[in-house]
Coordinates of C-alpha atoms and ligand atoms in Angstrom, one line a residue:
M1 CA -31.1 -22.5 50.6
P2 CA -30.0 -23.2 47.0
A3 CA -26.4 -23.4 46.2
E4 CA -24.8 -20.2 45.1
T5 CA -25.1 -20.1 41.2
P6 CA -21.5 -20.3 39.6
A7 CA -20.6 -17.0 37.8
L8 CA -21.4 -17.6 34.0
P9 CA -18.5 -17.7 31.6
F10 CA -17.7 -13.8 30.5
P11 CA -19.9 -13.5 27.3
G12 CA -18.5 -12.6 23.9
T13 CA -21.5 -10.6 22.8
G14 CA -20.6 -6.9 22.3
R15 CA -17.0 -7.3 23.0
V16 CA -14.6 -6.1 20.4
A17 CA -11.8 -8.6 19.6
V18 CA -8.6 -7.8 17.3
V19 CA -6.9 -10.6 16.2
T20 CA -3.6 -10.2 14.4
G21 CA -2.2 -12.6 11.7
A22 CA -5.7 -13.4 10.9
S23 CA -5.2 -14.1 7.1
S24 CA -4.3 -17.7 8.0
G25 CA -3.9 -20.7 10.1
I26 CA -4.4 -20.2 13.7
G27 CA -5.4 -16.4 13.4
A28 CA -8.1 -17.1 10.8
A29 CA -9.6 -19.9 12.8
T30 CA -9.4 -17.8 16.0
A31 CA -11.4 -14.8 14.3
A32 CA -14.0 -17.3 12.9
R33 CA -14.3 -18.9 16.4
L34 CA -14.6 -15.5 18.1
A35 CA -17.1 -14.2 15.5
A36 CA -19.3 -17.4 16.1
D37 CA -19.0 -16.7 19.8
G38 CA -20.5 -13.3 19.5
F39 CA -17.5 -11.1 19.5
D40 CA -17.4 -8.2 17.1
V41 CA -14.1 -9.3 15.3
V42 CA -11.3 -7.1 13.7
L43 CA -9.3 -9.3 11.5
A44 CA -5.8 -7.9 11.0
A45 CA -2.8 -8.9 8.8
R46 CA -0.8 -7.8 5.6
R47 CA -2.8 -9.7 3.1
L48 CA -6.0 -7.6 2.8
D49 CA -7.7 -9.6 0.2
R50 CA -7.6 -12.9 2.2
L51 CA -8.9 -11.0 5.2
T52 CA -11.8 -9.7 3.3
E53 CA -12.6 -13.0 1.9
L54 CA -12.4 -14.4 5.6
A55 CA -14.3 -11.6 7.1
E56 CA -17.2 -12.0 4.4
R57 CA -17.5 -15.7 5.2
T58 CA -17.0 -15.9 9.1
G59 CA -18.0 -12.1 10.0
G60 CA -16.0 -9.3 11.3
R61 CA -14.0 -6.5 9.6
A62 CA -10.9 -6.7 7.8
V63 CA -8.1 -4.2 8.4
E64 CA -4.7 -4.1 6.7
L65 CA -1.9 -4.4 9.4
D66 CA 1.8 -4.8 9.5
V67 CA 2.9 -5.2 13.0
T68 CA 6.5 -4.2 12.3
S69 CA 5.3 -0.8 11.3
D70 CA 4.7 2.0 13.8
A71 CA 2.4 4.0 11.3
S72 CA 0.4 0.9 10.4
V73 CA -0.3 -0.2 14.2
Q74 CA -1.1 3.5 14.9
A75 CA -3.5 3.6 12.1
L76 CA -5.2 0.4 13.4
A77 CA -5.5 2.0 16.9
D78 CA -6.6 5.2 15.6
S79 CA -9.6 3.3 13.6
L80 CA -11.0 1.5 16.8
E81 CA -13.4 3.0 19.2
R82 CA -13.5 0.1 21.5
V83 CA -11.2 -3.0 22.1
D84 CA -11.8 -5.6 24.7
V85 CA -9.7 -8.5 23.3
L86 CA -6.4 -8.3 21.7
V87 CA -5.2 -11.6 20.3
N88 CA -1.4 -11.1 19.4
N89 CA -1.0 -13.9 16.9
A90 CA 1.1 -12.7 14.1
G91 CA 4.4 -14.5 14.2
G92 CA 6.3 -17.3 12.7
A93 CA 9.5 -19.0 12.2
F94 CA 11.8 -18.5 9.3
D95 CA 14.7 -20.8 9.3
A96 CA 15.8 -24.0 10.8
A97 CA 19.7 -23.3 10.9
P98 CA 21.9 -23.8 13.8
V99 CA 23.4 -20.9 15.4
A100 CA 26.9 -21.5 13.8
E101 CA 25.2 -20.9 10.6
A102 CA 22.7 -18.2 11.6
D103 CA 21.4 -15.7 9.0
L104 CA 20.9 -12.5 11.0
S105 CA 18.3 -11.1 8.8
S106 CA 16.1 -14.2 9.6
W107 CA 16.7 -13.6 13.2
T108 CA 15.7 -9.9 12.8
R109 CA 12.5 -11.0 11.0
A110 CA 11.6 -13.6 13.8
F111 CA 12.2 -10.8 16.5
E112 CA 10.4 -8.1 14.5
V113 CA 7.2 -10.1 14.1
N114 CA 6.8 -12.1 17.2
V115 CA 8.4 -10.0 19.9
L116 CA 8.5 -6.2 18.7
G117 CA 5.2 -6.6 16.8
T118 CA 3.7 -8.0 19.9
V119 CA 5.0 -5.2 22.2
R120 CA 4.0 -2.4 19.5
V121 CA 0.4 -3.7 19.1
T122 CA -0.1 -4.3 22.9
K123 CA 1.3 -0.8 23.6
A124 CA -1.0 1.0 21.0
L125 CA -4.1 -0.9 22.0
L126 CA -3.7 -0.9 26.0
P127 CA -5.4 2.4 26.5
A128 CA -8.6 1.1 25.0
L129 CA -8.1 -2.3 26.6
R130 CA -7.8 -0.5 29.9
A131 CA -11.0 1.8 29.1
S132 CA -13.0 -1.4 28.4
G133 CA -13.1 -2.3 32.0
A134 CA -12.4 -6.0 31.4
G135 CA -9.6 -6.3 28.8
D136 CA -7.7 -9.3 27.6
V137 CA -4.3 -9.5 25.9
V138 CA -3.7 -12.8 24.5
L139 CA 0.0 -13.8 23.4
M140 CA 0.3 -16.6 20.9
G141 CA 3.7 -18.2 22.3
S142 CA 4.8 -21.7 21.5
T143 CA 6.2 -24.5 23.4
A144 CA 9.2 -23.0 21.7
G145 CA 9.1 -20.4 24.3
L146 CA 9.5 -22.9 27.1
V147 CA 12.1 -25.2 25.9
S148 CA 15.1 -25.1 23.2
Y149 CA 15.8 -27.3 20.4
E150 CA 18.6 -27.6 17.8
G151 CA 18.2 -25.5 14.7
G152 CA 15.4 -23.6 16.3
A153 CA 17.3 -20.8 18.0
S154 CA 15.9 -17.8 16.0
Y155 CA 12.6 -19.0 16.7
T156 CA 12.9 -20.3 20.2
A157 CA 14.7 -17.2 21.5
A158 CA 11.9 -15.0 20.0
K159 CA 9.1 -17.0 21.6
H160 CA 11.1 -17.1 24.9
G161 CA 10.8 -13.4 24.5
V162 CA 7.1 -13.5 24.0
H163 CA 6.8 -15.7 27.2
T164 CA 8.7 -13.3 29.2
L165 CA 6.8 -10.5 27.7
A166 CA 3.5 -12.1 28.9
E167 CA 4.9 -12.7 32.4
T168 CA 6.1 -9.1 32.7
L169 CA 2.9 -7.5 31.3
R170 CA 0.9 -9.5 33.8
L171 CA 3.0 -8.1 36.8
E172 CA 2.9 -4.7 35.7
L173 CA -1.0 -4.8 35.0
V174 CA -1.8 -6.6 38.2
A175 CA -3.8 -3.4 39.5
E176 CA -5.8 -3.0 36.2
P177 CA -8.7 -4.6 34.7
V178 CA -6.7 -6.5 32.0
R179 CA -5.9 -10.1 31.9
V180 CA -2.8 -11.4 30.2
V181 CA -3.1 -14.9 28.9
E182 CA -0.2 -16.7 27.1
I183 CA -1.1 -19.7 24.8
A184 CA 1.8 -22.2 24.0
P185 CA 1.0 -24.7 21.4
G186 CA 3.2 -27.6 20.4
M187 CA 2.7 -29.1 16.9
V188 CA -0.1 -27.3 14.9
K189 CA -0.6 -28.4 11.2
T190 CA -1.3 -25.1 9.3
D191 CA -0.9 -24.4 5.6
E192 CA 1.9 -22.0 6.0
F193 CA 3.7 -22.2 9.2
A194 CA 6.2 -24.9 8.3
L195 CA 6.4 -23.7 4.6
N196 CA 7.6 -20.2 5.9
R197 CA 10.3 -21.9 8.1
T198 CA 11.7 -24.4 5.5
G199 CA 10.8 -22.6 2.4
D200 CA 10.1 -26.1 0.7
A201 CA 6.8 -27.9 0.6
A202 CA 8.5 -31.3 0.9
K203 CA 10.5 -30.2 3.8
A204 CA 7.2 -28.8 5.3
A205 CA 5.4 -32.0 5.0
K206 CA 8.2 -33.8 6.8
V207 CA 7.5 -31.9 9.9
Y208 CA 4.2 -33.6 10.4
E209 CA 5.0 -36.9 8.8
G210 CA 3.4 -40.0 10.4
V211 CA 1.9 -37.8 13.1
R212 CA -1.7 -39.2 13.1
E213 CA -3.3 -36.1 14.6
P214 CA -1.5 -32.9 14.9
L215 CA -3.3 -30.0 16.4
V216 CA -5.1 -28.1 13.8
A217 CA -5.8 -24.3 14.0
E218 CA -9.3 -24.6 15.2
D219 CA -7.9 -26.5 18.4
V220 CA -6.0 -23.6 19.3
A221 CA -8.7 -21.3 18.6
D222 CA -10.8 -23.2 20.9
C223 CA -8.1 -22.5 23.6
V224 CA -8.2 -19.0 23.0
A225 CA -11.9 -18.6 23.0
W226 CA -11.9 -20.5 26.4
T227 CA -9.4 -18.4 28.0
V228 CA -11.3 -15.0 27.2
T229 CA -14.8 -16.2 28.0
R230 CA -13.9 -17.2 31.7
P231 CA -15.3 -14.7 34.3
H232 CA -13.0 -11.8 34.3
H233 CA -11.4 -12.5 37.8
V234 CA -10.2 -15.8 36.3
N235 CA -6.8 -15.3 34.4
I236 CA -5.4 -18.3 32.7
D237 CA -1.6 -17.4 32.9
L238 CA -0.3 -19.9 30.5
M239 CA -2.0 -22.7 28.5
V240 CA 0.5 -25.3 27.0
V241 CA -1.4 -27.4 24.3
R242 CA -0.1 -30.2 22.2
P243 CA -1.3 -33.0 20.2
R244 CA -1.3 -36.5 22.3
A245 CA 1.5 -37.7 19.9
Q246 CA 3.8 -35.1 21.0
A247 CA 4.7 -35.8 24.7
A248 CA 7.5 -33.2 24.6
Q249 CA 9.4 -31.1 22.0
H250 CA 11.6 -34.0 21.2
K251 CA 9.2 -36.8 21.9
V252 CA 6.9 -37.2 18.8
H253 CA 5.2 -40.4 18.0
R254 CA 5.3 -41.0 14.3
E255 CA 3.4 -44.0 12.7
A256 CA 5.5 -45.8 9.9
Ligands
LIG1 N1 2.0 -23.8 13.6 C1 2.5 -24.2 14.7 O1 3.0 -25.4 14.8 C2 2.6 -23.4 15.9 C3 2.9 -23.6 17.0 C4 3.1 -22.8 18.1 C5 2.8 -21.4 18.0 N2 2.5 -20.9 16.6 C6 2.4 -19.3 16.5 O2 0.9 -19.2 16.1 C7 1.1 -18.2 15.4 C8 0.2 -18.3 14.1 O3 0.9 -19.4 13.3 P1 0.3 -20.1 12.2 O4 0.7 -21.9 12.3 O5 -1.1 -19.9 12.0 O6 1.1 -19.7 10.9 P2 0.6 -18.7 9.6 O7 -0.4 -19.5 9.0 O8 1.9 -18.6 8.9 O9 0.2 -17.4 10.2 C9 1.0 -16.4 10.6 C10 0.2 -15.0 10.4 O10 1.0 -14.1 10.8 C11 0.7 -13.0 9.8 N3 2.0 -12.1 9.9 C12 3.1 -12.3 9.5 N4 3.9 -11.2 9.6 C13 3.0 -10.3 9.7 C14 3.2 -8.8 9.9 N5 4.3 -8.2 9.8 N6 2.1 -8.0 10.3 C15 0.9 -8.6 10.5 N7 0.8 -9.9 10.4 C16 1.8 -10.8 10.1 C17 0.4 -13.7 8.7 O11 -0.4 -12.9 7.6 P3 0.3 -11.8 6.5 O12 1.2 -12.6 5.8 O13 -1.1 -11.7 5.8 O14 0.5 -10.5 7.2 C18 -0.4 -14.8 9.0 O15 -1.7 -14.5 9.1 C19 2.3 -17.6 15.2 O16 2.6 -16.6 16.3 C20 3.2 -18.9 15.5 O17 4.5 -18.7 15.9 C21 2.3 -21.9 15.5

């Protein structure tokens, strides 16, 4: 008797994937990748002009979204007939200050977008994800959600929040047809992340200085696409992904 054929990866075709923060970096690459894999992609972020241009180039539909606004998130939910995959990617770091010099408005911003934004969008789309019969919630965490580092607390605290949110959701949804996946990238060279954090192009460039091959947005998009195309009984709980040159948060190999 022939060996049993292994279950095929769960196909993208026909599934609707909503990607938040799709106007740049990891979100834009994820939207493009999922569209290429056959998903019907909804690209969501605040900068509609960029989303529209991306959607025209890679496929999908652009929707203006501010994850910090109840009304904006509700409008997104109301506009969707079906949701199979939600990629909670909108987020960022907005300072590199020690706690002793904390700017609380920067902390508020970090929690608003990374943590509360993820809760708000997930809560709004969960009924549709459940109704799909095979839903996926992906949370874009970070290695900053698993360890701490000096000068990073507004971001590490927020991403630790994302980490515990993923763990809690997975526990709460165990009896339901919804997977919860956390992706935790290390150093990813994107155009805006370090710039938003430092507010200065020269300082942003220093973050990646001498690192021969930091991750790029497409590497993380590849991870997202892989996790949501496994057979649906396979739940990738947490994927930590770093460039080879970064063995740990504080151990980055830099060439002279
Ligand atoms: N780059 C890294 O090294 C790295 C490492 C680990 C994890 N991450 C995480 O990966 C995610 C993407 O990072 P990235 O490097 O691609 O940075 P990025 O290019 O700055 O992307 C951030 C995205 O979030 C969107 N966004 C920000 N505030 C928003 C809001 N209120 N409502 C809706 N969308 C909002 C931005 O779009 P608009 O401004 O158009 O709204 C943008 O598309 C973030 O969650 C980040 O924390 C990044």
